[in-house]
Amino acid sequence: MDVMKTDAAALTTQRPLTPISVIERYYDLIVSSAPCFEVSIRDDAFEPSMKLPEMEPRMQAFLSVATAQFFEMGRYRGMPLRLFDLRQNANTQTTKTFASTLIVARAIRHIQDTGDSIVLFSPSSGNKAIALRDAVLRALKNKLVHPEQLRIVTLTPALTTEKLRRSELYDDPRLRALNPVFVLDTESPEAVKVVGQQFKDLFNRRPLGDSKLWHSLRLENYRFSDQARAFFDFEYGDAWDTDRKTVHVHAVSSAYGLLGYCSGVDVMKRHGTQVSTPSFLLVQHLATSDMVLHLLDGNFEGASAPRYKQGADGLWVQSESAHFPATTWSPDEVLEHTFYTHLPPTAVEMTARVRANGGSGIVVSLHECMQRYSECAQFLANTPVSLPADPRDLKEWSLVMAMTGCLNAIDRQLLEGMDGCTIHASGTYCGGDFEGIPTEGLSFIDGAEEMMEILRSPCNP
């Protein structure tokens, strides 16, 4: 299917009733865009090219879980709300499936072309690690690679171990040894990035056999996959309507997903397609609100951060800024551990796009999310996404954060001039949705040297 040749007049009538395999649908377009995302490696780091495998039945099966759908949720204060459900893979329940699928697909192509063995590595707060492990397992199940050819090593902070999911990569003793889950006991989730870089340096100096280590956090790896969001929105949403001003709402850490959407828009424009230029609402939490601060001030110094005062009931309140929570249980609150990035390098580009094309930024608190929780559940009633009756069972707050931020922004008139809101459902799940990896199945470490020792141990092939 060529999205560039879609009849715009028919777009509003052909929204699918069943999930669409997004990467498969736009595979040719993604393949053709690959040269735009190539980056030369300036040090000793290894990374496969952006080339993808040829499409065939095994690849179709591998890609099939990366699905999406749109759902109309009704109106709030006259504003139409649409859900862009990107968390349909039951084994991850986050949008990280998209990027992880293409990362692994590129590894498969490199292995097919060269015969190299690859060890994928990802420091992660949890969701990237889960999605990469799932994608590697799918590659093995579909016999696209052998277990020794493609392995996945992850490093997550101890704070998020409850997110880690049990799968055949754990249940099979051989696969468990080949694909270890490392956990760093640290108060700062960002420490996994530091230790991850140290691990990469150690591995490159003392490789594990003839395997190549791919440290896969580069922004383009995510833009490459998330451009498909824009293709899907053009065909099934309203991105084809250049007269309509839609704001895309997303709970963000570094806004990789939204920048990927922008890349997809850019690809379509280069093909001469008339496509709407998107506006964005960035939603963050108090612990890491740097992207909102940069949007407001042009820097990370925090001049726009309001001063909170604690009331007699213990609740902290402020009325200085519509962009920050009016109420919170703590001014330094960590609402969702997956959002842990300070000083994101993507802020400069994201700020420029919002200032040029419209939108805003807003920070939400757990107190506000709890106030809106039942309301969010009601808006989701006609979608496949359900929230647990007891919010204490919710293990991933991204979607509730995005919806709360959207409703608050409408209340506070931060989205004036917009014709509708598309809320990107980037992640939501509760404890009953999956079985966690037992504590004894995790490798708790203090640093990169210990990771290398475990990988080189006799019980690890």
Short mmCIF file of C-alpha atoms in Angstrom, two decimals:
data_model
loop_
_atom_site.label_atom_id
_atom_site.label_comp_id
_atom_site.label_asym_id
_atom_site.label_seq_id
_atom_site.Cartn_x
_atom_site.Cartn_y
_atom_site.Cartn_z
CA MET A 1 0.00 0.00 0.00
CA ASP A 2 1.39 3.43 -0.96
CA VAL A 3 0.29 5.95 1.66
CA MET A 4 1.26 8.79 -0.69
CA LYS A 5 -1.42 7.74 -3.17
CA THR A 6 -4.27 7.40 -0.70
CA ASP A 7 -7.42 9.25 -1.73
CA ALA A 8 -7.74 11.93 0.95
CA ALA A 9 -11.48 12.25 0.35
CA ALA A 10 -12.00 8.65 1.43
CA LEU A 11 -9.73 8.70 4.47
CA THR A 12 -12.34 9.56 7.07
CA THR A 13 -14.52 6.58 6.14
CA GLN A 14 -11.95 3.80 6.23
CA ARG A 15 -10.85 3.63 9.86
CA PRO A 16 -10.17 -0.06 10.59
CA LEU A 17 -12.27 -1.97 13.09
CA THR A 18 -9.38 -4.34 13.83
CA PRO A 19 -5.74 -3.56 14.64
CA ILE A 20 -3.45 -2.76 11.71
CA SER A 21 0.09 -4.15 11.51
CA VAL A 22 1.65 -0.73 11.10
CA ILE A 23 5.28 -1.52 10.27
CA GLU A 24 4.25 -4.19 7.78
CA ARG A 25 1.75 -1.82 6.14
CA TYR A 26 4.33 0.91 5.60
CA TYR A 27 7.37 -1.33 5.23
CA ASP A 28 8.31 -0.16 1.73
CA LEU A 29 8.02 3.47 2.79
CA ILE A 30 10.12 2.84 5.91
CA VAL A 31 12.75 1.01 3.85
CA SER A 32 12.92 3.86 1.34
CA SER A 33 13.44 6.39 4.15
CA ALA A 34 16.31 4.45 5.75
CA PRO A 35 19.18 6.46 4.17
CA CYS A 36 17.85 9.59 5.92
CA PHE A 37 18.58 8.01 9.31
CA GLU A 38 22.09 6.67 8.68
CA VAL A 39 24.69 8.17 11.00
CA SER A 40 28.42 7.60 10.69
CA ILE A 41 29.95 6.06 13.82
CA ARG A 42 32.84 8.21 14.97
CA ASP A 43 34.35 5.94 17.63
CA ASP A 44 34.72 2.21 18.12
CA ALA A 45 30.98 1.76 18.56
CA PHE A 46 29.24 -0.84 16.41
CA GLU A 47 25.86 -0.27 14.79
CA PRO A 48 24.26 -2.10 11.86
CA SER A 49 23.16 -0.12 8.85
CA MET A 50 19.53 0.97 8.58
CA LYS A 51 18.84 -1.81 6.04
CA LEU A 52 15.92 -4.11 6.81
CA PRO A 53 15.34 -7.74 5.78
CA GLU A 54 13.33 -8.62 2.70
CA MET A 55 9.64 -9.10 3.42
CA GLU A 56 8.64 -12.77 3.57
CA PRO A 57 6.27 -14.86 5.74
CA ARG A 58 8.63 -15.12 8.72
CA MET A 59 9.18 -11.37 8.70
CA GLN A 60 5.44 -10.75 8.45
CA ALA A 61 4.90 -12.88 11.54
CA PHE A 62 7.73 -11.06 13.34
CA LEU A 63 6.24 -7.62 12.51
CA SER A 64 2.62 -8.58 13.17
CA VAL A 65 2.43 -7.48 16.84
CA ALA A 66 3.31 -3.83 16.10
CA THR A 67 -0.29 -2.72 15.64
CA ALA A 68 -2.27 0.47 16.19
CA GLN A 69 -5.83 1.81 16.10
CA PHE A 70 -7.70 5.07 16.59
CA PHE A 71 -10.71 5.41 18.89
CA GLU A 72 -13.00 8.39 19.35
CA MET A 73 -13.45 9.09 23.07
CA GLY A 74 -15.98 11.91 22.93
CA ARG A 75 -15.61 15.58 23.79
CA TYR A 76 -14.36 17.51 26.78
CA ARG A 77 -15.53 21.13 27.04
CA GLY A 78 -16.33 20.91 23.33
CA MET A 79 -12.87 19.57 22.37
CA PRO A 80 -12.89 16.22 20.47
CA LEU A 81 -10.62 13.61 22.06
CA ARG A 82 -9.13 10.75 20.05
CA LEU A 83 -7.05 7.86 21.38
CA PHE A 84 -4.07 6.72 19.29
CA ASP A 85 -3.56 3.24 20.74
CA LEU A 86 0.09 2.23 20.28
CA ARG A 87 0.34 -0.24 23.19
CA GLN A 88 -1.50 -3.21 21.71
CA ASN A 89 1.27 -5.82 21.93
CA ALA A 90 0.13 -7.85 24.93
CA ASN A 91 3.73 -8.81 25.73
CA THR A 92 4.85 -5.19 26.26
CA GLN A 93 1.76 -2.93 26.40
CA THR A 94 3.90 0.04 25.39
CA THR A 95 4.81 1.75 22.13
CA LYS A 96 8.42 0.59 22.60
CA THR A 97 7.37 -2.45 20.51
CA PHE A 98 7.72 -0.34 17.35
CA ALA A 99 11.32 0.80 17.82
CA SER A 100 12.43 -2.52 19.28
CA THR A 101 10.97 -4.42 16.34
CA LEU A 102 12.94 -2.38 13.81
CA ILE A 103 16.11 -2.42 15.91
CA VAL A 104 15.98 -6.22 15.96
CA ALA A 105 15.02 -6.32 12.27
CA ARG A 106 18.19 -4.37 11.44
CA ALA A 107 20.22 -6.78 13.55
CA ILE A 108 18.65 -9.68 11.65
CA ARG A 109 19.59 -8.12 8.29
CA HIS A 110 23.18 -7.55 9.45
CA ILE A 111 23.47 -11.15 10.65
CA GLN A 112 22.02 -12.40 7.36
CA ASP A 113 24.46 -10.31 5.31
CA THR A 114 27.65 -10.82 7.34
CA GLY A 115 27.29 -13.88 9.58
CA ASP A 116 28.26 -11.72 12.58
CA SER A 117 26.83 -12.39 16.02
CA ILE A 118 25.28 -9.42 17.84
CA VAL A 119 24.74 -8.71 21.51
CA LEU A 120 22.08 -6.02 21.83
CA PHE A 121 22.47 -3.87 24.92
CA SER A 122 20.01 -1.44 26.48
CA PRO A 123 20.19 0.49 29.74
CA SER A 124 16.53 1.13 30.48
CA SER A 125 14.06 2.11 33.15
CA GLY A 126 12.13 -0.99 32.13
CA ASN A 127 9.96 -0.56 29.06
CA LYS A 128 12.76 -0.50 26.45
CA ALA A 129 14.29 -3.60 28.05
CA ILE A 130 10.94 -5.42 28.03
CA ALA A 131 10.27 -4.56 24.39
CA LEU A 132 13.75 -5.51 23.16
CA ARG A 133 13.58 -8.84 24.97
CA ASP A 134 10.19 -9.48 23.39
CA ALA A 135 11.48 -8.59 19.91
CA VAL A 136 14.53 -10.86 20.26
CA LEU A 137 12.28 -13.71 21.40
CA ARG A 138 9.99 -13.18 18.39
CA ALA A 139 13.01 -13.27 16.07
CA LEU A 140 14.04 -16.61 17.61
CA LYS A 141 10.51 -18.06 17.49
CA ASN A 142 10.17 -17.13 13.82
CA LYS A 143 13.56 -18.75 13.09
CA LEU A 144 15.04 -15.55 11.68
CA VAL A 145 18.21 -16.04 13.77
CA HIS A 146 19.74 -18.63 16.10
CA PRO A 147 20.07 -18.03 19.86
CA GLU A 148 23.87 -17.54 19.69
CA GLN A 149 23.59 -15.12 16.76
CA LEU A 150 21.40 -12.55 18.51
CA ARG A 151 21.35 -11.93 22.26
CA ILE A 152 19.92 -9.19 24.46
CA VAL A 153 21.55 -7.81 27.61
CA THR A 154 19.58 -5.26 29.64
CA LEU A 155 20.38 -3.07 32.63
CA THR A 156 17.56 -1.59 34.70
CA PRO A 157 17.42 0.24 38.04
CA ALA A 158 16.21 -1.71 41.08
CA LEU A 159 13.33 0.77 41.41
CA THR A 160 11.60 -0.70 38.35
CA THR A 161 12.14 -4.45 38.71
CA GLU A 162 8.39 -4.96 39.17
CA LYS A 163 7.97 -4.01 35.50
CA LEU A 164 10.21 -6.81 34.18
CA ARG A 165 8.23 -9.56 32.47
CA ARG A 166 8.77 -13.29 32.51
CA SER A 167 8.93 -14.96 29.10
CA GLU A 168 10.64 -17.89 27.39
CA LEU A 169 13.88 -15.91 27.53
CA TYR A 170 13.71 -16.59 31.27
CA ASP A 171 11.95 -19.97 31.37
CA ASP A 172 14.42 -21.68 29.01
CA PRO A 173 17.71 -22.15 30.97
CA ARG A 174 19.84 -21.78 27.84
CA LEU A 175 18.10 -18.59 26.73
CA ARG A 176 18.22 -17.23 30.29
CA ALA A 177 22.00 -17.58 30.35
CA LEU A 178 22.39 -16.05 26.91
CA ASN A 179 20.10 -13.09 27.66
CA PRO A 180 20.75 -11.89 31.23
CA VAL A 181 18.73 -9.20 33.00
CA PHE A 182 21.07 -6.99 35.03
CA VAL A 183 19.73 -4.79 37.82
CA LEU A 184 21.62 -1.84 39.30
CA ASP A 185 20.76 -1.00 42.91
CA THR A 186 20.84 2.79 42.75
CA GLU A 187 18.71 5.68 43.95
CA SER A 188 19.18 7.48 40.62
CA PRO A 189 17.67 5.65 37.61
CA GLU A 190 19.92 7.72 35.32
CA ALA A 191 22.92 5.86 36.76
CA VAL A 192 22.07 2.95 34.44
CA LYS A 193 23.16 5.12 31.49
CA VAL A 194 26.53 5.84 33.10
CA VAL A 195 27.17 2.21 34.00
CA GLY A 196 25.86 1.22 30.57
CA GLN A 197 28.49 3.39 28.86
CA GLN A 198 31.18 1.87 31.08
CA PHE A 199 29.97 -1.62 30.16
CA LYS A 200 30.12 -0.75 26.45
CA ASP A 201 33.70 0.51 26.83
CA LEU A 202 34.75 -2.63 28.70
CA PHE A 203 33.08 -4.92 26.17
CA ASN A 204 34.74 -3.14 23.24
CA ARG A 205 38.16 -3.52 24.88
CA ARG A 206 37.58 -7.17 25.81
CA PRO A 207 34.92 -8.56 23.44
CA LEU A 208 32.87 -11.63 24.26
CA GLY A 209 34.19 -14.03 21.64
CA ASP A 210 33.49 -12.69 18.17
CA SER A 211 30.20 -11.00 19.14
CA LYS A 212 29.62 -7.33 18.39
CA LEU A 213 27.93 -5.15 21.02
CA TRP A 214 25.19 -2.81 19.84
CA HIS A 215 24.34 -0.08 22.34
CA SER A 216 21.03 0.91 20.76
CA LEU A 217 19.94 4.20 22.37
CA ARG A 218 20.63 6.51 19.42
CA LEU A 219 17.70 8.87 18.75
CA GLU A 220 17.52 7.94 15.05
CA ASN A 221 16.76 4.33 16.00
CA TYR A 222 13.49 5.55 17.48
CA ARG A 223 12.72 8.21 14.89
CA PHE A 224 13.10 5.53 12.22
CA SER A 225 10.26 3.48 13.69
CA ASP A 226 8.03 6.23 15.03
CA GLN A 227 7.73 7.94 11.65
CA ALA A 228 5.15 5.20 11.04
CA ARG A 229 2.85 7.03 13.48
CA ALA A 230 2.54 9.88 11.00
CA PHE A 231 1.91 7.52 8.08
CA PHE A 232 -0.87 5.82 10.03
CA ASP A 233 -2.35 9.16 11.12
CA PHE A 234 -2.39 10.33 7.52
CA GLU A 235 -4.26 7.26 6.34
CA TYR A 236 -6.60 6.67 9.28
CA GLY A 237 -6.54 9.85 11.38
CA ASP A 238 -6.80 13.48 10.31
CA ALA A 239 -3.21 14.37 9.29
CA TRP A 240 -4.42 14.59 5.68
CA ASP A 241 -6.63 17.57 6.62
CA THR A 242 -4.30 20.56 6.30
CA ASP A 243 -7.06 22.92 7.46
CA ARG A 244 -7.40 21.14 10.79
CA LYS A 245 -5.24 21.97 13.82
CA THR A 246 -4.76 18.83 15.91
CA VAL A 247 -2.61 18.78 19.03
CA HIS A 248 -0.80 15.50 19.72
CA VAL A 249 -0.65 14.76 23.44
CA HIS A 250 2.14 12.58 24.82
CA ALA A 251 3.66 11.82 28.21
CA VAL A 252 7.34 12.35 27.45
CA SER A 253 10.80 11.86 28.86
CA SER A 254 12.80 12.92 25.78
CA ALA A 255 9.92 13.02 23.24
CA TYR A 256 11.48 10.44 20.92
CA GLY A 257 8.02 9.33 19.79
CA LEU A 258 6.87 12.82 18.83
CA LEU A 259 10.13 13.57 17.02
CA GLY A 260 9.61 10.31 15.13
CA TYR A 261 6.13 11.51 14.18
CA CYS A 262 7.74 14.72 12.88
CA SER A 263 10.17 12.65 10.82
CA GLY A 264 7.24 10.86 9.22
CA VAL A 265 5.62 14.17 8.35
CA ASP A 266 8.91 15.34 6.83
CA VAL A 267 9.14 12.15 4.74
CA MET A 268 5.63 12.68 3.36
CA LYS A 269 6.34 16.33 2.57
CA ARG A 270 9.49 15.32 0.68
CA HIS A 271 7.25 13.05 -1.42
CA GLY A 272 5.06 16.05 -2.22
CA THR A 273 2.16 14.91 -0.01
CA GLN A 274 -0.06 17.59 1.50
CA VAL A 275 0.00 16.76 5.20
CA SER A 276 -0.96 18.71 8.30
CA THR A 277 1.88 20.14 10.40
CA PRO A 278 1.32 18.82 13.94
CA SER A 279 1.08 20.71 17.22
CA PHE A 280 2.13 19.05 20.48
CA LEU A 281 1.28 19.00 24.17
CA LEU A 282 4.23 17.70 26.19
CA VAL A 283 3.16 16.08 29.46
CA GLN A 284 5.72 15.46 32.23
CA HIS A 285 5.93 14.89 35.98
CA LEU A 286 7.61 16.95 38.68
CA ALA A 287 10.74 14.83 39.08
CA THR A 288 11.78 15.41 35.46
CA SER A 289 9.99 18.42 33.99
CA ASP A 290 12.96 19.70 31.98
CA MET A 291 11.28 19.60 28.55
CA VAL A 292 8.39 21.75 29.80
CA LEU A 293 10.82 24.15 31.48
CA HIS A 294 12.85 24.42 28.28
CA LEU A 295 9.69 25.11 26.31
CA LEU A 296 8.73 27.91 28.71
CA ASP A 297 12.19 29.44 29.26
CA GLY A 298 14.47 28.26 26.49
CA ASN A 299 16.77 26.66 29.07
CA PHE A 300 16.80 24.21 32.00
CA GLU A 301 17.41 26.74 34.77
CA GLY A 302 13.88 26.47 36.15
CA ALA A 303 12.86 30.14 36.21
CA SER A 304 9.26 29.20 35.40
CA ALA A 305 8.98 26.53 38.09
CA PRO A 306 6.45 27.79 40.65
CA ARG A 307 6.95 27.92 44.40
CA TYR A 308 4.78 25.51 46.35
CA LYS A 309 3.36 26.10 49.81
CA GLN A 310 2.16 23.36 52.10
CA GLY A 311 -1.35 23.75 53.44
CA ALA A 312 -2.70 22.68 56.80
CA ASP A 313 -3.91 19.42 55.24
CA GLY A 314 -0.37 18.58 54.11
CA LEU A 315 -1.09 19.14 50.41
CA TRP A 316 1.33 21.35 48.50
CA VAL A 317 -0.34 24.03 46.36
CA GLN A 318 0.58 26.77 43.89
CA SER A 319 -1.34 29.21 41.68
CA GLU A 320 1.57 30.91 39.85
CA SER A 321 1.70 28.71 36.73
CA ALA A 322 -0.97 26.95 34.69
CA HIS A 323 1.77 24.68 33.34
CA PHE A 324 2.44 23.01 36.70
CA PRO A 325 0.27 21.02 39.12
CA ALA A 326 -2.03 23.13 41.23
CA THR A 327 -1.81 20.45 43.93
CA THR A 328 0.70 17.73 44.75
CA TRP A 329 1.65 15.48 47.62
CA SER A 330 5.31 16.39 47.03
CA PRO A 331 7.00 19.14 44.95
CA ASP A 332 9.71 16.58 43.99
CA GLU A 333 7.34 13.74 43.25
CA VAL A 334 8.31 10.76 41.05
CA LEU A 335 4.99 9.83 39.48
CA GLU A 336 6.29 7.28 36.94
CA HIS A 337 9.80 5.79 37.18
CA THR A 338 10.09 5.31 33.41
CA PHE A 339 10.46 9.09 33.02
CA TYR A 340 13.90 9.75 34.46
CA THR A 341 15.82 11.85 31.90
CA HIS A 342 17.26 15.19 33.00
CA LEU A 343 18.49 17.82 30.50
CA PRO A 344 17.28 15.89 27.43
CA PRO A 345 19.26 16.88 24.30
CA THR A 346 16.04 16.68 22.26
CA ALA A 347 14.53 19.67 24.11
CA VAL A 348 15.98 22.28 21.75
CA GLU A 349 14.36 20.76 18.65
CA MET A 350 11.09 20.00 20.43
CA THR A 351 10.84 23.56 21.81
CA ALA A 352 11.43 24.98 18.33
CA ARG A 353 8.70 22.82 16.81
CA VAL A 354 6.11 23.67 19.48
CA ARG A 355 6.86 27.39 19.29
CA ALA A 356 6.63 27.33 15.49
CA ASN A 357 3.54 25.13 15.11
CA GLY A 358 1.55 25.52 18.32
CA GLY A 359 0.91 23.51 21.42
CA SER A 360 2.16 23.72 24.97
CA GLY A 361 3.66 21.83 27.88
CA ILE A 362 2.17 20.78 31.19
CA VAL A 363 3.35 18.95 34.32
CA VAL A 364 1.01 16.69 36.26
CA SER A 365 1.05 15.28 39.77
CA LEU A 366 -0.16 11.98 41.16
CA HIS A 367 -2.78 13.90 43.15
CA GLU A 368 -4.18 15.37 39.92
CA CYS A 369 -4.07 11.96 38.20
CA MET A 370 -6.02 10.46 41.09
CA GLN A 371 -8.59 13.25 40.87
CA ARG A 372 -9.03 12.51 37.15
CA TYR A 373 -8.68 8.72 37.36
CA SER A 374 -12.38 7.81 37.13
CA GLU A 375 -12.86 10.43 34.42
CA CYS A 376 -10.03 8.88 32.40
CA ALA A 377 -11.61 5.44 32.82
CA GLN A 378 -14.92 6.79 31.50
CA PHE A 379 -13.30 8.29 28.40
CA LEU A 380 -11.61 4.94 27.74
CA ALA A 381 -14.86 2.97 28.18
CA ASN A 382 -15.42 2.52 24.42
CA THR A 383 -11.83 1.48 23.72
CA PRO A 384 -9.96 -1.78 24.41
CA VAL A 385 -7.88 0.07 27.01
CA SER A 386 -9.11 -0.42 30.55
CA LEU A 387 -7.77 0.91 33.83
CA PRO A 388 -7.82 -1.23 36.96
CA ALA A 389 -10.59 -0.34 39.40
CA ASP A 390 -7.95 0.16 42.09
CA PRO A 391 -5.32 2.66 40.85
CA ARG A 392 -2.77 1.05 43.15
CA ASP A 393 -2.72 -1.85 40.69
CA LEU A 394 -1.56 0.41 37.83
CA LYS A 395 2.12 -0.27 37.06
CA GLU A 396 2.56 2.10 34.10
CA TRP A 397 1.11 5.61 34.35
CA SER A 398 2.02 7.06 30.93
CA LEU A 399 -1.50 7.08 29.47
CA VAL A 400 -3.17 8.41 32.63
CA MET A 401 -0.52 11.14 32.77
CA ALA A 402 -1.22 12.09 29.15
CA MET A 403 -5.00 12.14 29.61
CA THR A 404 -4.79 14.12 32.87
CA GLY A 405 -2.43 16.60 31.24
CA CYS A 406 -4.77 16.99 28.28
CA LEU A 407 -7.86 17.62 30.41
CA ASN A 408 -5.98 20.05 32.67
CA ALA A 409 -4.58 21.91 29.66
CA ILE A 410 -8.08 22.34 28.23
CA ASP A 411 -9.35 23.57 31.60
CA ARG A 412 -6.49 26.07 31.84
CA GLN A 413 -6.92 27.28 28.25
CA LEU A 414 -3.46 26.19 27.17
CA LEU A 415 -4.77 24.71 23.91
CA GLU A 416 -6.64 27.67 22.44
CA GLY A 417 -7.08 27.52 18.66
CA MET A 418 -6.92 23.73 18.49
CA ASP A 419 -9.59 21.69 16.69
CA GLY A 420 -9.00 18.44 18.55
CA CYS A 421 -6.63 16.35 20.67
CA THR A 422 -5.01 13.06 19.65
CA ILE A 423 -3.73 11.35 22.79
CA HIS A 424 -0.88 8.93 22.12
CA ALA A 425 -1.45 5.86 24.30
CA SER A 426 2.23 5.06 24.74
CA GLY A 427 1.83 2.70 27.67
CA THR A 428 -0.46 1.35 30.35
CA TYR A 429 -0.54 -1.93 32.25
CA CYS A 430 -1.30 -3.33 35.69
CA GLY A 431 0.18 -6.10 37.80
CA GLY A 432 -2.38 -8.68 36.70
CA ASP A 433 -1.43 -8.30 33.02
CA PHE A 434 1.83 -10.22 33.28
CA GLU A 435 4.02 -12.45 35.42
CA GLY A 436 7.19 -10.81 36.67
CA ILE A 437 10.68 -12.28 36.54
CA PRO A 438 11.44 -13.87 39.94
CA THR A 439 14.02 -12.02 41.99
CA GLU A 440 16.36 -15.01 41.81
CA GLY A 441 16.27 -14.73 38.02
CA LEU A 442 17.72 -11.20 38.06
CA SER A 443 21.45 -10.45 38.19
CA PHE A 444 21.97 -7.67 40.73
CA ILE A 445 25.24 -5.82 40.09
CA ASP A 446 27.22 -2.88 41.44
CA GLY A 447 28.99 -1.88 38.25
CA ALA A 448 30.12 -2.67 34.71
CA GLU A 449 32.98 -4.97 35.75
CA GLU A 450 30.53 -7.28 37.48
CA MET A 451 28.39 -7.42 34.34
CA MET A 452 31.41 -8.55 32.32
CA GLU A 453 32.34 -11.16 34.94
CA ILE A 454 28.85 -12.67 34.82
CA LEU A 455 28.83 -12.73 31.01
CA ARG A 456 32.21 -14.51 31.04
CA SER A 457 31.27 -17.01 33.74
CA PRO A 458 31.36 -20.74 32.84
CA CYS A 459 27.58 -21.05 33.10
CA ASN A 460 27.17 -18.34 30.46
CA PRO A 461 27.77 -19.68 26.93
#
